[in-house]
Coordinates of C-alpha atoms in Angstrom, one line a residue:
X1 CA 0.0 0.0 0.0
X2 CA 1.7 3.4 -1.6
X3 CA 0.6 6.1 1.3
X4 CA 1.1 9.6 -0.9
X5 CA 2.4 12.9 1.1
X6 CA -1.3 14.5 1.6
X7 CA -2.1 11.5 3.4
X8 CA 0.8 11.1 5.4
X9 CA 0.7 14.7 6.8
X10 CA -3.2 14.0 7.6
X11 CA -2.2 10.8 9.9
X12 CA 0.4 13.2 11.4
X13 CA -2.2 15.6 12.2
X14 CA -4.6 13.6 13.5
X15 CA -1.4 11.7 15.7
X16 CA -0.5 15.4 16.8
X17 CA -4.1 16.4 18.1
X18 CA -4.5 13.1 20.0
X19 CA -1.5 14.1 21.5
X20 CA -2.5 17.8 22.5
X21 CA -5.7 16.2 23.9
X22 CA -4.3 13.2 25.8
X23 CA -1.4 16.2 27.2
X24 CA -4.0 18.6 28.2
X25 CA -6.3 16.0 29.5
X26 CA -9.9 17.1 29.3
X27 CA -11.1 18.2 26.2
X28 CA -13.5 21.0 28.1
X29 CA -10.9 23.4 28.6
X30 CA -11.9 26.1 26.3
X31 CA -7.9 26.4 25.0
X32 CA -8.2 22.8 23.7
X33 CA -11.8 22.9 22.5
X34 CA -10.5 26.3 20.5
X35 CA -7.0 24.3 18.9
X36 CA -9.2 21.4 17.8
X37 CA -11.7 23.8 15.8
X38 CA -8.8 25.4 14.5
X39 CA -6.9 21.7 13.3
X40 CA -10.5 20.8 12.0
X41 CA -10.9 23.9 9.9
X42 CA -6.9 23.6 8.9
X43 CA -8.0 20.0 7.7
X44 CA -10.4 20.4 5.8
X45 CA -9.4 23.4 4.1
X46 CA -6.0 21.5 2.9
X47 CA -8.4 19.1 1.4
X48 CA -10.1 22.0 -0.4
X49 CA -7.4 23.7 -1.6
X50 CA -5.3 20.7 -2.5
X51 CA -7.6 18.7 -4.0
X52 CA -8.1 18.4 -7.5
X53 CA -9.9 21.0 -9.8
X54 CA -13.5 18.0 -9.3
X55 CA -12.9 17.5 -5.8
X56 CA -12.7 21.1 -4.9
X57 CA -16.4 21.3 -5.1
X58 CA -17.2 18.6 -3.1
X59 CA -14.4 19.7 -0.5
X60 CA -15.8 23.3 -0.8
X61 CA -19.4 22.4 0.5
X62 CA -18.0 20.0 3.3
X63 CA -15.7 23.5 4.0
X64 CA -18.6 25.6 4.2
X65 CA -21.0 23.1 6.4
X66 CA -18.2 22.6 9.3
X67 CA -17.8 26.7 9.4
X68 CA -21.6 26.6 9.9
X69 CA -21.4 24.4 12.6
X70 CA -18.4 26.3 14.3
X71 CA -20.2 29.2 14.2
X72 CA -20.7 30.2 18.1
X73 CA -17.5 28.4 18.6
X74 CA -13.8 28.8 20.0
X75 CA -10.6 29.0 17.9
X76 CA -7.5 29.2 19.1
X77 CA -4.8 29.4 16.7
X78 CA -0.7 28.5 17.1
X79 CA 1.8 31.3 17.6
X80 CA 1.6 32.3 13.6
X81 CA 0.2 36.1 13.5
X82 CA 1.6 39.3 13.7
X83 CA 0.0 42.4 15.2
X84 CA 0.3 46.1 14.2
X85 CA -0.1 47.4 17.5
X86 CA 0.2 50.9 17.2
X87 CA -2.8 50.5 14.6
X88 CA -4.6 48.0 16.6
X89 CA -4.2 50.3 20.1
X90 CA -5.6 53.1 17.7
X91 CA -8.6 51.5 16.3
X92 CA -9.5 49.1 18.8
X93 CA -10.0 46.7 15.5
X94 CA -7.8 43.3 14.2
X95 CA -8.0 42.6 10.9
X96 CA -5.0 40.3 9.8
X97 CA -5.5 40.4 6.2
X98 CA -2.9 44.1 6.9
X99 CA -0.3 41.8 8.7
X100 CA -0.5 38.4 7.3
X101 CA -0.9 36.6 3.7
X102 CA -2.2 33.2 5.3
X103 CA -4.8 30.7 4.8
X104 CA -7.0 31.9 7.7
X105 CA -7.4 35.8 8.5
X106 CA -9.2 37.3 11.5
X107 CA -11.5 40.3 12.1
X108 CA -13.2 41.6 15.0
X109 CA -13.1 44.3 17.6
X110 CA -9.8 43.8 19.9
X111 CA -10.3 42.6 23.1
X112 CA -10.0 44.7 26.0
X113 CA -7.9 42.9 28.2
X114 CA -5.4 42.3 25.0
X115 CA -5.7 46.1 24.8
X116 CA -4.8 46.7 28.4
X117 CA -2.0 43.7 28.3
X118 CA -0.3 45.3 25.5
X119 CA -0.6 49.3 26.8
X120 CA 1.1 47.6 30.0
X121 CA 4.3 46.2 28.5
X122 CA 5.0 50.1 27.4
X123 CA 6.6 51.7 24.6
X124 CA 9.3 49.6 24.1
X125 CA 7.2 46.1 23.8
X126 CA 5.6 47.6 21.3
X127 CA 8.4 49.1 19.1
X128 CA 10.0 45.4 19.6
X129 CA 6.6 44.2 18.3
X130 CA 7.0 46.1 15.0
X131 CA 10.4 46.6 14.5
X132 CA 11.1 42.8 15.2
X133 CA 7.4 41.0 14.2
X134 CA 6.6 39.2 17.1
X135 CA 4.5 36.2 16.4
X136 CA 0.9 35.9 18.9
X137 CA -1.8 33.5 19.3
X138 CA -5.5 34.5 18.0
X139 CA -8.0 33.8 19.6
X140 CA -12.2 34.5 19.8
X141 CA -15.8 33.2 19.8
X142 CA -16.5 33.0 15.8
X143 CA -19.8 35.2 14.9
X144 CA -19.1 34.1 10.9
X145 CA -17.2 33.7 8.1
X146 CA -16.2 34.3 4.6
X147 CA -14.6 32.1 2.1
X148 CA -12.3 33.3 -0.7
X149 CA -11.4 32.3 -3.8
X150 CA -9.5 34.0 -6.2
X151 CA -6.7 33.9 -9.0
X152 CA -4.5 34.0 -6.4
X153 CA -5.3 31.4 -4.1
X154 CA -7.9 30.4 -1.6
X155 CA -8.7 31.6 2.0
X156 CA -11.5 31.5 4.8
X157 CA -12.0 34.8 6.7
X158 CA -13.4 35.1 10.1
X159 CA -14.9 37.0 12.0
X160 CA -14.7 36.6 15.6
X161 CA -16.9 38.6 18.4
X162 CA -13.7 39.8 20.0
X163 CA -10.0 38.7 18.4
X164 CA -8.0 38.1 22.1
X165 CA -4.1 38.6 21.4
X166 CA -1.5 37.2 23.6
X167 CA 2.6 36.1 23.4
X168 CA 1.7 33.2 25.6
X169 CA -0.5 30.2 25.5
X170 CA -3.5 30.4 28.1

């Protein structure tokens, strides 16, 4: 049996979020709950956007039925986005599609206590941010979504009710 490089990488995400869940234990904690929607989505949107030109369809609707069913849902993402924060501080608004040219962008009002965390750390945390493009988590409650597809490749947008920021994991 000839196991091709899309499927191997599949088996080694599934392997990987069995061991985030058997390392954190229960699967309740919100953290967890949030970086298995976000595998899921991952998943599924490789198959999309790797699949060939008549599976894309078919990969496209299965795409857009799991977002429905995330909607009202936690995402946490991996350390993988950076953050304008003189722009963010100034309109209390994240938007990744500035920052990042990735799969998966964010939108949504900034939180306030990733506001308040970031005003605390002073001015020199945040020229370090920009001058050196510190990498953060993202994280939020999604309200909905938007799926691109252009020339130039394929993307999901969300929108989250408010897009937490932090250096750390929680």
């Amino acid at each position: 049996m000839k196991v091709s490089g899309a499927h191997l990488k599949y088996f080694l995400l599934l392997f990987f979020l069995l061991l985030v869940l058997i390392g954190h234990g229960d699967c309740e904690d919100i953290s967890s709950a949030g970086k298995l929607n976000y595998y899921e989505i991952k998943e599924m949107f490789d198959k999309w956007d790797l699949g060939l030109y008549g599976s894309r369809k078919y990969y496209r609707s299965r795409l857009l039925r799991l977002l429905n069913k995330k909607i009202g849902s936690y995402i946490h993402t991996e350390m993988d986005y950076k953050v304008s924060v003189y722009d963010m501080l100034e309109k209390e608004y994240y938007s990744s599609d500035l920052y990042n040219h990735k799969w998966l962008h964010f939108h949504g009002d900034a939180d306030k206590e990733s506001l308040k965390f970031l005003l605390e750390k002073g001015n020199n945390y945040m020229e370090d941010v920009e001058l050196k493009k510190y990498l953060f988590f993202i994280s939020g409650k999604i309200k909905t979504f938007r799926i691109d597809e252009t020339d130039y490749g394929r993307s999901i947008h969300l929108y989250l009710e408010s897009v937490k920021i932090s250096d750390r994991e929680r």
